[in-house]
Short mmCIF file of C-alpha atoms in Angstrom, two decimals:
data_model
loop_
_atom_site.label_atom_id
_atom_site.label_comp_id
_atom_site.label_asym_id
_atom_site.label_seq_id
_atom_site.Cartn_x
_atom_site.Cartn_y
_atom_site.Cartn_z
CA MET A 140 0.14 57.41 -4.78
CA SER A 141 1.51 54.35 -2.99
CA ALA A 142 -0.67 51.88 -1.11
CA ARG A 143 0.85 53.09 2.15
CA SER A 144 -0.02 56.70 1.38
CA ILE A 145 -3.54 55.74 0.33
CA THR A 146 -3.94 54.00 3.66
CA ARG A 147 -2.70 57.10 5.47
CA LEU A 148 -5.08 59.29 3.46
CA CYS A 149 -8.00 57.01 4.33
CA LEU A 150 -7.01 57.19 8.00
CA LEU A 151 -6.87 60.98 7.77
CA VAL A 152 -10.33 61.14 6.18
CA PHE A 153 -11.66 58.72 8.79
CA GLY A 154 -10.11 60.79 11.58
CA VAL A 155 -11.63 64.03 10.28
CA SER A 156 -15.03 62.33 9.90
CA LEU A 157 -14.80 61.07 13.46
CA VAL A 158 -14.05 64.58 14.75
CA VAL A 159 -17.08 65.91 12.85
CA CYS A 160 -19.22 63.19 14.48
CA LEU A 161 -17.91 63.80 18.02
CA PRO A 162 -20.32 66.65 18.93
CA PHE A 163 -23.26 64.37 18.06
CA LEU A 164 -21.82 61.52 20.08
CA ILE A 165 -21.16 63.75 23.09
CA PHE A 166 -24.22 66.02 23.13
CA GLY A 167 -26.75 64.13 21.01
CA GLU A 168 -28.47 65.14 17.79
CA ASP A 169 -31.26 67.08 19.50
CA ALA A 170 -29.11 69.22 21.81
CA LEU A 171 -29.70 72.45 19.86
CA VAL A 172 -33.26 71.76 18.72
CA PRO A 173 -34.94 73.58 21.69
CA LEU A 174 -32.86 76.68 20.94
CA LEU A 175 -34.32 77.02 17.46
CA GLU A 176 -37.83 76.08 18.55
CA LYS A 177 -37.84 79.00 21.01
CA LEU A 178 -37.43 81.38 18.04
CA GLN A 179 -40.35 80.11 15.97
CA GLN A 180 -42.56 83.05 17.02
CA HIS A 181 -39.98 85.52 15.70
CA PRO A 182 -39.34 84.87 11.97
CA GLY A 183 -36.39 87.25 11.67
CA TRP A 184 -34.56 85.76 14.64
CA LEU A 185 -35.49 82.27 13.47
CA VAL A 186 -33.84 82.84 10.08
CA ALA A 187 -30.77 84.34 11.77
CA GLY A 188 -30.59 81.46 14.24
CA ALA A 189 -30.90 78.86 11.47
CA ILE A 190 -28.12 80.55 9.47
CA ALA A 191 -25.88 80.60 12.55
CA LEU A 192 -26.51 76.94 13.39
CA LEU A 193 -25.98 75.76 9.81
CA GLY A 194 -22.81 77.84 9.65
CA LEU A 195 -21.45 76.07 12.73
CA ASP A 196 -22.50 72.60 11.56
CA ALA A 197 -18.86 71.48 11.33
CA ILE A 198 -18.20 72.03 15.03
CA LEU A 199 -21.64 71.73 16.68
CA PRO A 200 -24.22 68.90 16.73
CA VAL A 201 -26.56 70.52 14.21
CA PRO A 202 -29.18 68.29 12.50
CA SER A 203 -28.99 70.30 9.27
CA ALA A 204 -31.86 68.50 7.48
CA TRP A 205 -34.18 69.15 10.42
CA VAL A 206 -33.09 72.81 10.59
CA LEU A 207 -33.79 73.32 6.87
CA ILE A 208 -37.23 71.70 7.03
CA PHE A 209 -38.20 73.43 10.30
CA LEU A 210 -37.14 76.80 8.88
CA ALA A 211 -39.19 76.34 5.71
CA LEU A 212 -42.24 75.21 7.68
CA GLN A 213 -42.10 78.27 9.93
CA VAL A 214 -41.20 81.07 7.50
CA GLY A 215 -42.24 79.68 4.11
CA PRO A 216 -40.27 78.26 1.18
CA VAL A 217 -38.78 81.55 -0.08
CA LEU A 218 -37.19 82.58 3.21
CA GLY A 219 -36.48 78.91 3.90
CA ILE A 220 -34.43 78.61 0.70
CA ALA A 221 -32.70 81.95 1.26
CA GLY A 222 -31.85 81.32 4.90
CA GLY A 223 -30.91 77.69 4.29
CA SER A 224 -28.62 78.60 1.39
CA LEU A 225 -26.86 81.31 3.40
CA GLY A 226 -26.42 78.96 6.34
CA LEU A 227 -25.00 76.14 4.21
CA CYS A 228 -22.61 78.56 2.48
CA ALA A 229 -21.50 79.90 5.87
CA GLY A 230 -20.87 76.30 6.90
CA VAL A 231 -18.57 75.87 3.91
CA PHE A 232 -16.44 78.82 5.03
CA VAL A 233 -16.24 77.50 8.60
CA SER A 234 -15.34 73.98 7.40
CA ALA A 235 -12.71 75.38 5.05
CA TRP A 236 -11.21 77.44 7.88
CA VAL A 237 -11.07 74.41 10.17
CA GLY A 238 -9.57 72.34 7.36
CA ARG A 239 -6.91 74.91 6.55
CA THR A 240 -5.90 75.77 10.12
CA THR A 241 -6.21 72.37 11.80
CA VAL A 242 -6.37 69.50 9.31
CA GLY A 243 -3.84 71.26 7.08
CA ARG A 244 -1.29 71.13 9.90
CA LEU A 245 -1.89 67.44 10.52
CA ALA A 246 -1.95 66.28 6.89
CA PRO A 247 1.87 66.46 6.34
CA LYS A 248 2.30 64.07 9.28
CA PHE A 249 0.21 61.45 7.46
CA ILE A 250 1.17 62.09 3.84
CA PRO A 251 4.65 62.92 2.39
CA ASP A 252 5.02 66.35 0.78
CA ALA A 253 5.33 64.99 -2.78
CA GLU A 254 2.18 62.93 -2.50
CA LEU A 255 0.38 65.74 -0.70
CA ALA A 256 1.17 67.90 -3.75
CA ARG A 257 -0.40 65.23 -5.99
CA LEU A 258 -3.45 65.15 -3.74
CA ARG A 259 -3.67 68.95 -3.95
CA ASP A 260 -3.51 68.79 -7.77
CA SER A 261 -6.11 66.03 -7.91
CA MET A 262 -8.46 67.86 -5.53
CA ALA A 263 -8.05 71.05 -7.56
CA ARG A 264 -8.95 69.24 -10.80
CA HIS A 265 -11.89 67.35 -9.34
CA THR A 266 -13.13 69.90 -6.82
CA THR A 267 -16.53 70.37 -8.42
CA LEU A 268 -17.48 66.73 -8.80
CA THR A 269 -16.14 65.70 -5.40
CA LEU A 270 -17.63 68.49 -3.32
CA ALA A 271 -20.93 68.68 -5.21
CA CYS A 272 -21.53 64.96 -4.74
CA MET A 273 -20.68 65.14 -1.05
CA ARG A 274 -22.83 68.15 -0.12
CA SER A 275 -25.94 66.08 0.55
CA VAL A 276 -24.14 63.36 2.52
CA PRO A 277 -24.10 63.87 6.32
CA VAL A 278 -20.59 64.19 7.82
CA LEU A 279 -18.91 63.77 4.41
CA ALA A 280 -20.21 67.20 3.39
CA GLU A 281 -18.05 68.85 6.06
CA THR A 282 -15.22 66.33 5.81
CA SER A 283 -14.79 66.79 2.05
CA VAL A 284 -14.52 70.57 2.43
CA MET A 285 -11.99 70.23 5.26
CA ILE A 286 -9.83 67.82 3.26
CA ALA A 287 -9.98 70.04 0.16
CA ALA A 288 -8.96 73.10 2.20
CA ALA A 289 -6.22 71.13 3.96
CA ALA A 290 -4.90 70.02 0.55
CA GLY A 291 -4.57 73.66 -0.46
CA VAL A 292 -7.63 74.18 -2.67
CA PRO A 293 -8.48 77.92 -2.47
CA THR A 294 -11.52 78.80 -0.38
CA TRP A 295 -13.10 80.76 -3.24
CA ARG A 296 -12.94 77.66 -5.46
CA ILE A 297 -14.51 75.52 -2.74
CA PHE A 298 -17.23 78.14 -2.28
CA LEU A 299 -18.07 78.29 -5.98
CA ALA A 300 -18.05 74.50 -6.29
CA THR A 301 -20.56 74.18 -3.45
CA LEU A 302 -22.70 77.28 -4.09
CA LEU A 303 -25.35 75.82 -6.39
CA PRO A 304 -25.40 72.44 -4.62
CA ASN A 305 -26.08 74.32 -1.36
CA ILE A 306 -28.95 76.19 -2.99
CA ALA A 307 -30.21 72.87 -4.36
CA ILE A 308 -30.17 71.24 -0.94
CA ALA A 309 -31.95 74.19 0.67
CA THR A 310 -34.53 74.06 -2.13
CA VAL A 311 -35.02 70.30 -1.78
CA TYR A 312 -35.80 70.50 1.94
CA ALA A 313 -37.92 73.64 1.61
CA VAL A 314 -40.05 72.01 -1.10
CA ALA A 315 -40.07 68.69 0.73
CA ALA A 316 -41.52 70.56 3.70
CA SER A 317 -44.50 71.27 1.44
CA ASP A 318 -44.83 67.52 0.68
CA SER A 319 -43.76 67.82 -2.95
CA LEU A 320 -40.85 65.40 -2.91
CA VAL A 321 -40.83 64.79 -6.69
CA THR A 322 -40.41 68.50 -7.39
CA ALA A 323 -37.69 68.65 -4.74
CA CYS A 324 -35.78 65.80 -6.37
CA VAL A 325 -36.06 67.44 -9.81
CA ALA A 326 -34.82 70.74 -8.38
CA PHE A 327 -31.90 68.99 -6.70
CA GLY A 328 -30.83 67.10 -9.84
CA ALA A 329 -31.24 70.12 -12.09
CA THR A 330 -29.20 72.40 -9.84
CA ILE A 331 -26.38 69.87 -9.51
CA GLY A 332 -26.36 69.56 -13.31
CA VAL A 333 -26.19 73.34 -13.74
CA SER A 334 -23.38 73.52 -11.17
CA TYR A 335 -21.34 70.89 -12.99
CA ALA A 336 -21.98 72.50 -16.40
CA PHE A 337 -20.95 75.90 -15.03
CA TRP A 338 -17.67 74.57 -13.68
CA ARG A 339 -16.93 72.60 -16.86
CA ALA A 340 -17.36 75.82 -18.81
CA PHE A 341 -15.17 77.65 -16.28
CA ASP A 342 -12.42 75.03 -16.64
CA VAL A 343 -12.58 75.17 -20.45
CA ILE A 344 -12.31 78.98 -20.43
CA GLY A 345 -9.41 78.76 -17.97
CA ALA A 346 -7.59 76.23 -20.17
CA MET A 347 -8.12 78.40 -23.26
CA ARG A 348 -6.73 81.43 -21.46
CA ALA A 349 -3.72 79.43 -20.25
CA ARG A 350 -2.96 78.22 -23.79
CA ALA A 351 -3.38 81.77 -25.10
CA ARG A 352 -0.84 83.07 -22.58
CA MET A 353 1.62 80.31 -23.47
CA SER A 354 1.35 81.11 -27.17
#
């Protein structure tokens, strides 16, 4: 990829990140906090509300870390992990949809088709490592999914690459809510490791099947 195209790609990533940040800049980080606090006396509605907010994290000013911790404090670690994981996974689908329908239409204006194809191939080959590493980083978590979807990486592959990291993040904050940060960090690292190992095994099996078909 040429230096000019790299610059354009960086500008595209910066632009997408800025769009993700806009709701926070306009409405503030605490705009939706009272909405969730009103549900704390109703555990079922609280879990549903947390899932909905985390699912819309890409387009609303949702302080996801606060939501995960607040949920675990109110309903306990088990429901906190379950609800947090579902919400984060829903957020992946929403981010992928935004990336495919919006960013995907803008990307060809920044990057030539040939180099966009190279980006798509690179994203497909490094989906796991890229998305897993970005899941715990504010703004970049949504941006990385949008860019991957815009580059043409299938939604199911993005979902699988982020599934265990999402569970890890929900676990980290649920356990951290119980003041056991060391255990949370161990859980996070272990789950990321399992996610990477799973996808390495998946890639090896896929390569073996491809060679078998060619022979």
